[in-house]
Tab-separated table of C-alpha atoms in Angstrom:
chain	number	residue	atom	x	y	z
X	1	MET	CA	27.933	0.871	-14.276
X	2	LYS	CA	30.322	0.203	-11.596
X	3	ARG	CA	29.132	3.133	-9.467
X	4	LEU	CA	24.788	0.733	-10.156
X	5	LEU	CA	27.436	-2.371	-8.782
X	6	THR	CA	28.092	-0.070	-5.556
X	7	LEU	CA	24.969	1.469	-4.389
X	8	PHE	CA	24.095	-1.974	-4.733
X	9	THR	CA	26.623	-3.925	-2.764
X	10	ALA	CA	25.978	-1.002	-0.444
X	11	ILE	CA	22.798	-1.840	-0.238
X	12	CYS	CA	23.153	-5.259	0.318
X	13	VAL	CA	25.582	-4.647	3.092
X	14	ILE	CA	23.693	-2.234	5.386
X	15	PHE	CA	20.186	-4.587	4.764
X	16	SER	CA	23.234	-7.790	5.967
X	17	LEU	CA	24.036	-5.642	8.747
X	18	SER	CA	21.490	-4.674	9.811
X	19	GLY	CA	19.860	-8.097	10.640
X	20	CYS	CA	16.437	-8.236	8.899
X	21	LYS	CA	15.177	-12.064	9.462
X	22	ILE	CA	13.186	-13.545	6.166
X	23	GLU	CA	11.280	-15.993	7.039
X	24	LEU	CA	8.525	-17.966	4.529
X	25	PRO	CA	5.192	-17.687	5.919
X	26	SER	CA	4.959	-21.624	6.905
X	27	SER	CA	7.468	-21.694	9.797
X	28	GLU	CA	6.310	-21.351	12.689
X	29	GLY	CA	8.477	-19.103	14.786
X	30	ALA	CA	9.244	-21.988	16.798
X	31	PRO	CA	12.205	-21.634	19.168
X	32	ALA	CA	15.101	-24.445	17.607
X	33	GLY	CA	15.802	-27.016	20.101
X	34	GLU	CA	13.226	-26.540	22.452
X	35	SER	CA	10.639	-28.277	24.162
X	36	SER	CA	7.033	-26.490	25.800
X	37	VAL	CA	7.001	-26.431	29.257
X	38	GLY	CA	2.650	-26.225	28.799
X	39	SER	CA	0.674	-24.685	27.136
X	40	CYS	CA	-2.203	-21.861	26.732
X	41	THR	CA	-5.225	-20.768	24.953
X	42	VAL	CA	-5.443	-17.532	22.584
X	43	SER	CA	-8.204	-16.289	21.815
X	44	ILE	CA	-8.333	-12.795	18.991
X	45	ASP	CA	-11.555	-11.395	18.718
X	46	CYS	CA	-12.924	-8.060	16.832
X	47	LYS	CA	-16.860	-8.159	18.575
X	48	THR	CA	-16.695	-4.593	19.514
X	49	VAL	CA	-17.512	-3.807	15.641
X	50	LEU	CA	-20.144	-5.692	15.064
X	51	SER	CA	-22.006	-2.515	17.645
X	52	ASN	CA	-20.018	-0.383	15.433
X	53	THR	CA	-20.206	-0.356	12.585
X	54	GLU	CA	-20.976	2.398	11.283
X	55	LEU	CA	-17.949	3.796	12.904
X	56	LEU	CA	-15.575	2.144	10.360
X	57	ASP	CA	-13.510	2.116	7.842
X	58	GLY	CA	-15.495	1.108	4.886
X	59	SER	CA	-12.820	-0.114	2.869
X	60	LYS	CA	-12.532	-2.875	6.554
X	61	LYS	CA	-16.178	-3.652	5.848
X	62	GLU	CA	-15.649	-7.405	4.102
X	63	ILE	CA	-12.297	-8.296	5.889
X	64	ILE	CA	-15.086	-8.822	9.273
X	65	PRO	CA	-16.173	-12.324	10.277
X	66	PRO	CA	-19.444	-12.608	10.560
X	67	ASP	CA	-19.181	-13.583	14.398
X	68	GLY	CA	-16.366	-11.584	14.688
X	69	ILE	CA	-13.490	-13.688	15.981
X	70	ILE	CA	-10.513	-14.205	13.962
X	71	LEU	CA	-9.882	-17.173	15.883
X	72	ALA	CA	-11.512	-19.192	18.332
X	73	PRO	CA	-9.723	-20.730	21.096
X	74	ALA	CA	-6.298	-22.623	20.164
X	75	ASP	CA	-4.031	-24.150	22.573
X	76	ILE	CA	-1.040	-22.714	21.755
X	77	SER	CA	2.892	-24.094	23.086
X	78	VAL	CA	4.038	-22.663	25.554
X	79	TYR	CA	8.220	-21.797	26.128
X	80	GLU	CA	10.779	-20.707	28.782
X	81	GLY	CA	10.557	-17.210	29.132
X	82	ASP	CA	7.417	-16.512	26.618
X	83	THR	CA	5.491	-13.383	26.663
X	84	VAL	CA	1.929	-12.806	25.352
X	85	PHE	CA	3.491	-11.198	22.112
X	86	ASP	CA	4.978	-14.752	21.194
X	87	VAL	CA	2.692	-16.986	21.808
X	88	LEU	CA	0.445	-14.177	19.866
X	89	ASN	CA	2.731	-14.197	17.199
X	90	ARG	CA	2.930	-18.139	17.324
X	91	ALA	CA	-0.921	-18.516	16.419
X	92	VAL	CA	-1.896	-15.965	14.308
X	93	ARG	CA	2.213	-17.004	12.400
X	94	SER	CA	0.594	-20.861	11.868
X	95	ARG	CA	-2.346	-20.107	10.679
X	96	GLY	CA	-1.696	-17.733	9.145
X	97	ILE	CA	-3.215	-14.882	10.288
X	98	HIS	CA	-1.548	-10.893	9.376
X	99	MET	CA	-0.389	-9.202	11.996
X	100	GLU	CA	1.869	-6.034	11.640
X	101	PHE	CA	3.515	-4.640	15.021
X	102	SER	CA	5.872	-1.838	16.041
X	103	THR	CA	8.912	-2.247	17.755
X	104	THR	CA	10.704	0.163	19.840
X	105	PRO	CA	14.281	-1.255	19.354
X	106	GLY	CA	15.145	-0.235	23.310
X	107	TYR	CA	13.604	-1.511	25.276
X	108	ASN	CA	12.316	-4.931	22.929
X	109	SER	CA	8.354	-3.413	23.341
X	110	ARG	CA	5.726	-4.499	21.049
X	111	TYR	CA	2.587	-2.284	19.771
X	112	ILE	CA	0.417	-4.280	18.374
X	113	GLU	CA	-1.330	-2.096	15.275
X	114	GLY	CA	-3.124	-4.761	13.082
X	115	ILE	CA	-4.581	-8.069	13.411
X	116	ALA	CA	-5.682	-10.000	9.510
X	117	ASN	CA	-6.116	-6.630	8.015
X	118	LEU	CA	-7.940	-4.357	11.444
X	119	TYR	CA	-6.157	-1.897	12.775
X	120	ALA	CA	-6.474	0.552	15.492
X	121	PHE	CA	-8.201	3.680	15.071
X	122	ASP	CA	-10.048	1.789	12.115
X	123	CYS	CA	-13.222	1.551	14.096
X	124	GLY	CA	-12.917	5.334	15.244
X	125	GLU	CA	-10.630	7.092	17.352
X	126	LEU	CA	-10.861	5.192	20.551
X	127	SER	CA	-10.513	1.726	18.965
X	128	GLY	CA	-6.977	-0.529	19.439
X	129	TRP	CA	-5.866	-3.963	19.994
X	130	VAL	CA	-5.912	-4.754	24.062
X	131	TYR	CA	-5.409	-8.075	25.639
X	132	SER	CA	-6.404	-10.082	28.747
X	133	VAL	CA	-4.728	-12.523	30.547
X	134	ASN	CA	-6.284	-15.223	33.174
X	135	GLY	CA	-9.216	-12.241	32.477
X	136	GLU	CA	-7.479	-9.635	33.717
X	137	PHE	CA	-6.037	-6.747	32.088
X	138	PRO	CA	-2.289	-6.672	32.964
X	139	ASN	CA	-1.889	-2.870	32.209
X	140	THR	CA	1.289	-3.394	30.999
X	141	GLY	CA	3.494	-4.100	27.590
X	142	ILE	CA	1.907	-6.824	25.700
X	143	SER	CA	6.498	-8.333	25.099
X	144	SER	CA	6.835	-7.888	29.330
X	145	VAL	CA	3.826	-10.336	31.278
X	146	LYS	CA	5.389	-13.971	31.110
X	147	VAL	CA	3.452	-16.471	30.380
X	148	SER	CA	2.549	-19.758	32.235
X	149	ASP	CA	1.168	-23.121	31.500
X	150	GLY	CA	-2.599	-23.355	31.454
X	151	ASP	CA	-3.427	-18.385	30.866
X	152	VAL	CA	-6.124	-18.022	29.242
X	153	ILE	CA	-5.180	-15.076	26.933
X	154	CYS	CA	-7.832	-12.652	24.662
X	155	ILE	CA	-6.706	-10.618	22.189
X	156	LEU	CA	-9.480	-8.071	21.964
X	157	TYR	CA	-10.446	-5.494	19.737
X	158	THR	CA	-11.621	-2.858	21.396
X	159	CYS	CA	-13.910	0.634	20.348
X	160	ASP	CA	-13.924	2.540	23.600
X	161	LEU	CA	-10.242	2.521	25.324
X	162	GLY	CA	-10.965	-0.905	26.526
X	163	GLN	CA	-14.594	-0.250	28.095
X	164	ASP	CA	-16.349	-2.549	25.721
X	165	VAL	CA	-14.017	-5.517	26.501
X	166	GLY	CA	-14.224	-4.957	30.289
X	167	ASN	CA	-11.607	-3.186	31.358
X	168	GLY	CA	-12.717	-0.217	32.517
X	169	TYR	CA	-8.764	2.006	32.552
X	170	GLY	CA	-10.853	5.291	32.961
X	171	GLU	CA	-12.901	3.104	35.794
X	172	ARG	CA	-9.735	2.178	37.879
X	173	GLN	CA	-8.361	6.710	37.360
L	1	MET	CA	9.529	18.866	-33.106
L	2	SER	CA	5.797	19.318	-33.055
L	3	ARG	CA	5.045	22.660	-33.310
L	4	ALA	CA	0.839	21.583	-33.469
L	5	PHE	CA	0.507	21.810	-29.533
L	6	ASP	CA	3.744	24.687	-28.806
L	7	SER	CA	1.491	27.066	-30.898
L	8	LEU	CA	-1.497	26.787	-28.610
L	9	HIS	CA	-2.530	29.599	-25.927
L	10	PRO	CA	-0.199	28.967	-23.306
L	11	ALA	CA	-3.712	29.543	-21.042
L	12	VAL	CA	-5.110	26.047	-23.297
L	13	SER	CA	-1.414	24.413	-22.397
L	14	PHE	CA	-1.646	24.872	-18.613
L	15	VAL	CA	-5.103	23.938	-18.596
L	16	PHE	CA	-4.050	20.740	-20.058
L	17	PHE	CA	-0.547	20.061	-18.175
L	18	LEU	CA	-3.560	20.751	-14.896
L	19	CYS	CA	-5.360	18.326	-16.328
L	20	ALA	CA	-2.825	15.240	-16.721
L	21	VAL	CA	-0.605	15.720	-13.627
L	22	GLY	CA	-3.934	16.134	-11.448
L	23	PHE	CA	-5.533	12.826	-12.674
L	24	SER	CA	-2.444	11.319	-12.936
L	25	MET	CA	-1.424	12.490	-9.150
L	26	CYS	CA	-5.265	11.347	-7.946
L	27	CYS	CA	-6.256	8.426	-10.187
L	28	MET	CA	-5.405	5.250	-8.499
L	29	ASN	CA	-6.658	2.894	-11.332
L	30	PRO	CA	-4.325	0.400	-12.739
L	31	VAL	CA	-5.278	0.952	-16.240
L	32	MET	CA	-5.964	4.723	-16.100
L	33	LEU	CA	-2.159	4.615	-15.038
L	34	LEU	CA	-0.920	2.635	-17.479
L	35	ILE	CA	-2.200	5.207	-19.621
L	36	SER	CA	-1.235	8.092	-18.045
L	37	PHE	CA	1.540	6.336	-18.210
L	38	ILE	CA	1.985	5.743	-21.625
L	39	SER	CA	-0.070	8.715	-23.008
L	40	SER	CA	3.064	10.503	-21.080
L	41	LEU	CA	5.576	9.041	-22.496
L	42	LEU	CA	4.249	8.918	-26.256
L	43	PHE	CA	4.081	13.388	-25.650
L	44	LEU	CA	7.734	13.539	-24.400
L	45	PHE	CA	8.892	11.216	-26.969
L	46	VAL	CA	7.100	13.809	-29.883
L	47	LEU	CA	8.347	16.417	-27.750
L	48	THR	CA	12.714	15.316	-27.454
L	49	GLY	CA	12.828	12.182	-29.710
L	50	GLU	CA	15.854	9.909	-28.036
L	51	LYS	CA	15.643	12.035	-25.275
L	52	SER	CA	12.806	10.766	-24.038
L	53	LEU	CA	14.177	7.774	-23.395
L	54	LYS	CA	17.370	9.029	-21.114
L	55	TYR	CA	13.877	10.838	-18.361
L	56	LEU	CA	12.623	7.185	-18.253
L	57	LEU	CA	15.875	5.972	-17.586
L	58	PHE	CA	15.887	8.580	-14.775
L	59	SER	CA	12.917	8.513	-13.590
L	60	PHE	CA	12.982	4.079	-12.605
L	61	PRO	CA	15.581	4.340	-9.608
L	62	ALA	CA	12.599	7.160	-8.027
L	63	ALA	CA	9.701	4.128	-9.091
L	64	ALA	CA	11.486	1.111	-8.080
L	65	ALA	CA	12.959	3.161	-4.801
L	66	VAL	CA	8.961	3.955	-3.783
L	67	ALA	CA	8.377	0.292	-5.033
L	68	ALA	CA	10.563	-0.582	-2.398
L	69	VAL	CA	10.577	1.964	0.219
L	70	ASN	CA	5.807	0.452	0.282
L	71	THR	CA	7.168	-3.005	0.657
L	72	ALA	CA	9.142	-2.523	3.660
L	73	PHE	CA	7.478	-0.453	5.603
L	74	ASN	CA	3.311	-1.015	4.669
L	75	HIS	CA	2.775	-4.099	5.847
L	76	ARG	CA	-1.146	-4.275	5.352
L	77	GLY	CA	-2.678	-7.003	2.832
L	78	ALA	CA	-4.088	-9.962	3.172
L	79	THR	CA	-1.802	-12.493	1.082
L	80	ILE	CA	1.816	-12.730	2.592
L	81	LEU	CA	4.335	-13.644	1.244
L	82	LEU	CA	7.462	-13.828	3.552
L	83	TYR	CA	7.858	-12.662	7.039
L	84	VAL	CA	10.816	-10.100	7.000
L	85	ASN	CA	11.981	-8.973	11.442
L	86	GLY	CA	8.882	-10.490	12.129
L	87	ASN	CA	6.500	-8.036	9.907
L	88	PRO	CA	4.779	-9.896	6.730
L	89	ILE	CA	5.590	-8.230	2.918
L	90	THR	CA	2.228	-8.633	1.760
L	91	LEU	CA	1.271	-9.530	-2.370
L	92	GLU	CA	-0.927	-6.021	-1.595
L	93	SER	CA	1.816	-3.642	-0.813
L	94	ILE	CA	3.986	-4.271	-3.234
L	95	VAL	CA	1.709	-4.433	-6.184
L	96	TYR	CA	0.351	-1.113	-4.549
L	97	GLY	CA	3.400	0.108	-4.418
L	98	THR	CA	4.632	-0.572	-8.019
L	99	ALA	CA	1.109	1.651	-9.205
L	100	SER	CA	2.439	4.314	-7.466
L	101	GLY	CA	6.415	4.372	-8.943
L	102	ILE	CA	4.886	3.786	-12.171
L	103	MET	CA	2.029	7.382	-11.013
L	104	LEU	CA	4.671	9.152	-9.486
L	105	MET	CA	6.942	8.376	-12.814
L	106	SER	CA	4.341	9.554	-15.036
L	107	VAL	CA	3.878	12.728	-13.182
L	108	ILE	CA	7.282	13.358	-13.784
L	109	ILE	CA	7.363	12.495	-17.055
L	110	TRP	CA	4.080	14.985	-17.757
L	111	PHE	CA	6.531	17.460	-15.777
L	112	ALA	CA	9.155	17.183	-18.447
L	113	CYS	CA	6.662	17.906	-21.449
L	114	LEU	CA	5.512	21.357	-19.163
L	115	ASN	CA	9.177	21.696	-18.861
L	116	ARG	CA	9.539	21.674	-22.365
L	117	VAL	CA	5.773	23.402	-24.032
L	118	MET	CA	5.566	25.959	-20.922
L	119	THR	CA	8.815	28.241	-21.337
L	120	SER	CA	9.694	31.108	-19.530
L	121	ASP	CA	6.976	33.719	-21.603
L	122	LYS	CA	4.466	31.674	-21.915
L	123	LEU	CA	4.399	31.376	-17.858
L	124	ILE	CA	5.193	34.964	-17.737
L	125	TYR	CA	2.159	36.153	-20.106
L	126	LEU	CA	0.000	34.094	-18.158
L	127	PHE	CA	0.681	35.224	-14.791
L	128	ALA	CA	2.244	38.195	-15.482
L	129	ARG	CA	-1.608	40.307	-15.050
L	130	VAL	CA	-2.000	37.545	-11.488
L	131	SER	CA	1.026	38.371	-9.455
L	132	PRO	CA	3.980	39.904	-11.528
L	133	SER	CA	6.727	38.406	-8.430
L	134	LEU	CA	5.318	35.736	-8.891
L	135	SER	CA	5.474	34.350	-12.647
L	136	LEU	CA	8.695	35.365	-12.360
L	137	LEU	CA	10.338	33.380	-8.601
L	138	PHE	CA	8.356	30.708	-10.951
L	139	SER	CA	9.382	31.147	-14.665
L	140	MET	CA	12.795	31.518	-12.789
L	141	ILE	CA	12.609	28.450	-10.833
L	142	LEU	CA	11.731	26.522	-13.643
L	143	ARG	CA	14.482	26.297	-15.140
L	144	PHE	CA	16.750	27.038	-12.446
L	145	VAL	CA	17.877	23.023	-12.405
L	146	PRO	CA	18.649	22.953	-15.652
L	147	LYS	CA	20.961	26.301	-15.991
L	148	MET	CA	22.828	25.010	-12.265
L	149	LYS	CA	23.822	21.657	-14.410
L	150	ARG	CA	24.647	23.569	-18.067
L	151	ARG	CA	27.129	26.048	-15.014
L	152	ALA	CA	28.281	22.984	-13.493
L	153	LYS	CA	29.727	21.248	-16.824
L	154	HIS	CA	31.733	24.968	-17.343
L	155	ILE	CA	33.042	25.344	-14.058
L	156	ALA	CA	34.289	21.993	-14.061
L	157	SER	CA	35.712	22.598	-17.997
L	158	ALA	CA	37.074	25.834	-16.802
L	159	GLN	CA	38.639	23.985	-13.377
L	160	LYS	CA	40.032	21.830	-15.425
L	161	CYS	CA	41.235	23.688	-18.073
L	162	SER	CA	43.331	26.042	-15.062
L	163	GLY	CA	45.134	22.856	-13.964
L	164	ALA	CA	43.781	21.773	-11.049
L	165	ALA	CA	42.392	18.715	-12.029
L	166	ALA	CA	44.163	16.578	-9.032
L	167	ALA	CA	44.673	12.787	-8.794
L	168	LYS	CA	44.459	12.765	-5.140
L	169	THR	CA	40.741	12.092	-3.411
L	170	ALA	CA	41.676	14.020	-1.616
L	171	ASP	CA	41.665	17.288	-3.910
L	172	ARG	CA	39.483	16.593	-6.256
L	173	ILE	CA	36.482	16.989	-2.999
L	174	LYS	CA	38.447	20.271	-2.385
L	175	ASN	CA	37.736	21.456	-6.290
L	176	SER	CA	33.803	19.746	-5.993
L	177	LEU	CA	33.367	22.516	-2.667
L	178	SER	CA	34.885	24.825	-4.987
L	179	ALA	CA	32.269	23.999	-7.231
L	180	VAL	CA	29.527	24.260	-4.763
L	181	VAL	CA	30.573	27.854	-3.785
L	182	ILE	CA	31.341	28.874	-7.082
L	183	LEU	CA	28.148	27.342	-8.330
L	184	ILE	CA	26.082	29.109	-5.319
L	185	SER	CA	27.257	33.103	-5.483
L	186	TRP	CA	27.130	33.180	-9.761
L	187	SER	CA	23.364	31.680	-8.873
L	188	PHE	CA	22.581	34.534	-6.279
L	189	GLU	CA	24.533	38.046	-8.235
L	190	ASP	CA	21.910	35.867	-11.415
L	191	ALA	CA	18.811	36.233	-9.164
L	192	ALA	CA	19.860	39.738	-8.481
L	193	ASP	CA	20.274	41.053	-11.996
L	194	THR	CA	17.769	39.162	-13.408
L	195	ALA	CA	15.076	41.480	-10.218
L	196	ASP	CA	17.353	44.393	-11.460
L	197	SER	CA	17.292	43.997	-14.754
L	198	MET	CA	13.237	43.501	-15.372
L	199	LYS	CA	12.905	45.969	-13.295
L	200	CYS	CA	14.755	48.623	-15.121
L	201	ARG	CA	12.918	47.227	-17.757
L	202	GLY	CA	9.258	48.794	-15.836
L	203	TYR	CA	8.290	44.360	-15.145
L	204	GLY	CA	5.164	44.229	-12.896
L	205	LEU	CA	4.572	48.571	-14.057
L	206	PRO	CA	0.311	48.802	-15.013
L	207	GLY	CA	0.093	48.674	-19.340
L	208	ARG	CA	3.648	46.878	-19.626
L	209	SER	CA	2.846	45.213	-22.740
L	210	VAL	CA	4.582	41.130	-23.762
L	211	PHE	CA	6.877	39.780	-25.635
L	212	TYR	CA	5.255	37.245	-27.475
L	213	LYS	CA	0.833	38.141	-28.190
L	214	TYR	CA	-0.831	35.412	-28.086
L	215	SER	CA	-4.641	35.770	-29.141
L	216	LEU	CA	-7.109	33.463	-28.411
L	217	THR	CA	-8.881	31.556	-31.805
L	218	LEU	CA	-11.325	29.327	-32.648
L	219	LYS	CA	-8.623	26.487	-32.614
L	220	ASP	CA	-7.463	27.177	-29.826
L	221	VAL	CA	-11.743	27.845	-27.736
L	222	SER	CA	-12.006	24.461	-29.720
L	223	VAL	CA	-9.536	23.065	-27.764
L	224	LEU	CA	-10.514	24.411	-24.176
L	225	ALA	CA	-13.175	22.430	-25.308
L	226	ALA	CA	-12.418	19.476	-25.980
L	227	ILE	CA	-10.148	19.020	-22.725
L	228	ILE	CA	-12.918	20.535	-20.771
L	229	LEU	CA	-15.568	17.775	-22.104
L	230	PHE	CA	-13.113	14.342	-21.809
L	231	ALA	CA	-11.719	15.964	-18.181
L	232	ALA	CA	-15.259	16.125	-17.167
L	233	PHE	CA	-15.990	12.456	-18.192
L	234	SER	CA	-13.001	11.234	-17.300
L	235	ALA	CA	-13.745	13.013	-13.923
L	236	ALA	CA	-17.444	12.016	-14.006
L	237	GLY	CA	-16.120	8.477	-14.830
L	238	GLY	CA	-14.380	8.304	-10.747
L	239	ILE	CA	-16.679	10.457	-8.693
L	240	SER	CA	-19.520	7.961	-9.703
L	241	GLY	CA	-17.207	4.761	-8.546
L	242	ALA	CA	-16.549	3.403	-12.235
L	243	VAL	CA	-13.759	3.241	-12.247
L	244	TYR	CA	-12.874	2.576	-8.762
L	245	VAL	CA	-9.981	0.200	-6.586
L	246	SER	CA	-8.878	-0.490	-3.436
L	247	TYR	CA	-5.549	-2.456	-2.995
L	248	PHE	CA	-5.790	-3.049	0.650
L	249	PRO	CA	-6.602	-5.098	2.859
L	250	ALA	CA	-7.160	-6.995	-0.706
L	251	TYR	CA	-7.333	-6.099	-4.605
L	252	SER	CA	-10.616	-5.001	-5.539
L	253	ALA	CA	-12.292	-3.257	-8.239
L	254	ALA	CA	-15.219	-2.335	-9.087
L	255	ALA	CA	-16.975	-4.187	-12.108
L	256	CYS	CA	-15.697	-3.678	-15.012
L	257	GLY	CA	-18.359	-3.082	-17.748
L	258	GLY	CA	-19.592	-0.118	-20.188
L	259	PRO	CA	-19.158	2.946	-17.768
L	260	ALA	CA	-15.157	2.530	-16.953
L	261	PHE	CA	-14.250	0.729	-20.731
L	262	PHE	CA	-16.567	4.654	-21.296
L	263	THR	CA	-13.950	6.485	-18.664
L	264	TYR	CA	-11.097	5.231	-20.204
L	265	ALA	CA	-11.538	5.965	-23.683
L	266	ALA	CA	-12.636	9.525	-22.057
L	267	TYR	CA	-9.261	9.605	-20.213
L	268	ALA	CA	-7.209	8.210	-23.357
L	269	VAL	CA	-8.535	11.261	-25.064
L	270	LEU	CA	-7.447	13.732	-22.613
L	271	LEU	CA	-4.272	12.776	-22.429
L	272	ASN	CA	-3.808	12.161	-25.769
L	273	ILE	CA	-5.526	15.597	-27.655
L	274	PRO	CA	-1.797	17.520	-27.636
L	275	LEU	CA	-0.319	14.126	-29.324
L	276	GLY	CA	-3.148	13.445	-31.899
L	277	LEU	CA	-2.404	18.036	-32.572
L	278	CYS	CA	0.325	16.942	-33.328
L	279	LEU	CA	0.661	13.734	-35.245
L	280	THR	CA	-2.401	15.669	-37.540
L	281	GLU	CA	-0.070	18.350	-38.146
L	282	GLU	CA	2.408	15.877	-39.381
L	283	LEU	CA	-0.159	14.431	-41.866
L	284	LYS	CA	-1.194	17.426	-43.200
L	285	TRP	CA	2.640	18.252	-43.944
L	286	CYS	CA	3.160	15.210	-45.108
L	287	PHE	CA	0.073	15.141	-47.883
L	288	LEU	CA	1.412	19.154	-49.171
L	289	LYS	CA	4.240	17.997	-49.126
L	290	SER	CA	3.740	14.947	-51.513
L	291	LYS	CA	1.717	17.298	-53.787
L	292	ILE	CA	4.283	19.738	-54.282
């Protein structure tokens, strides 16, 4: 019993030291005590899946919206120092849309693994989430691009390494 | 301990355990998981009595760990409960983790049953002709851990006797380290001894007879036929999709109709064949005793 208690305490200590931030779904993730410096438009869509349904993972068929739009263009407040990732995270949080990302600690860089349970590689081996800012596809990670007032951010699902959403990743080289 | 299942031909018991473990590992349907878990526990209880509770107690932390790890690292699922470090903790991943925990527990318990029923002589009987060295190795591995535990106890008590019991933590660590060294060298020596002695007896040579003579009786054949029949029914239900479940993105299951119930029933019968044999034997014995 004493051992179990020690083990439990050790786990609790490790858990609290690791700095886990636990939040309820209702919190929107907006920085406290800061006022917004503007707003931007964020939209999320997976229209490319509709024309590649034969590649789609069978268990994911029912989660694809009929028009392929997960989030219609929405106004999201921008705070000082916000990156595209922060804005996207705030957008999905406030609307209860599921999103999973991974973080590389040293660089604090984020990678979007899946939005609304649609994950990278779910629709063929060239599929995944990409983003564009004002129609341009920045060739860097989503957490390294700063957002300014009035930006139009599109989060797009590609089934062909970006070619089918207008990012000529292959052509450019 | 009931002998009804023990006295069957080793091949029959082996096929049963193959089915039980195989189906338990493949089926993630919650009803089938519960059937497997309860059946394995009941069978272990018949085999070992109160000791089965110990197995339950030991396998529970493993199941809880699986559930916790799955919840922490699997963020798929439609129902978001919490956010930890920005990533969602979903109801589906908790449910899936719990289901795989129960699956793990039932597989552990089936293996505990297998250990009781499939003794080393039965394993050697079954596989000696196929691969003598592998079957010997397999039987040695299966009894390795219990044997090691027994020996660890021996070494500890010997150390206590020789006055090595120490109060200081450093000394205690030193003692346990030397105990580990003794344990390992003892095991090596024992393995070499076993290999030598088996070689001396002509183990693996053609024409070697076995210690126990098992022959396939009518009872063995009928039990084997029942196992294969109900396994085929369960497999057919699984392949046809009657008991299909999917945990992600949202929990969904095939419609609960006749085929599903039929599969559940076949699966329950399959996993309780040994229990049924033991109980009939027990009842027959009581009945015969009452007539004396």
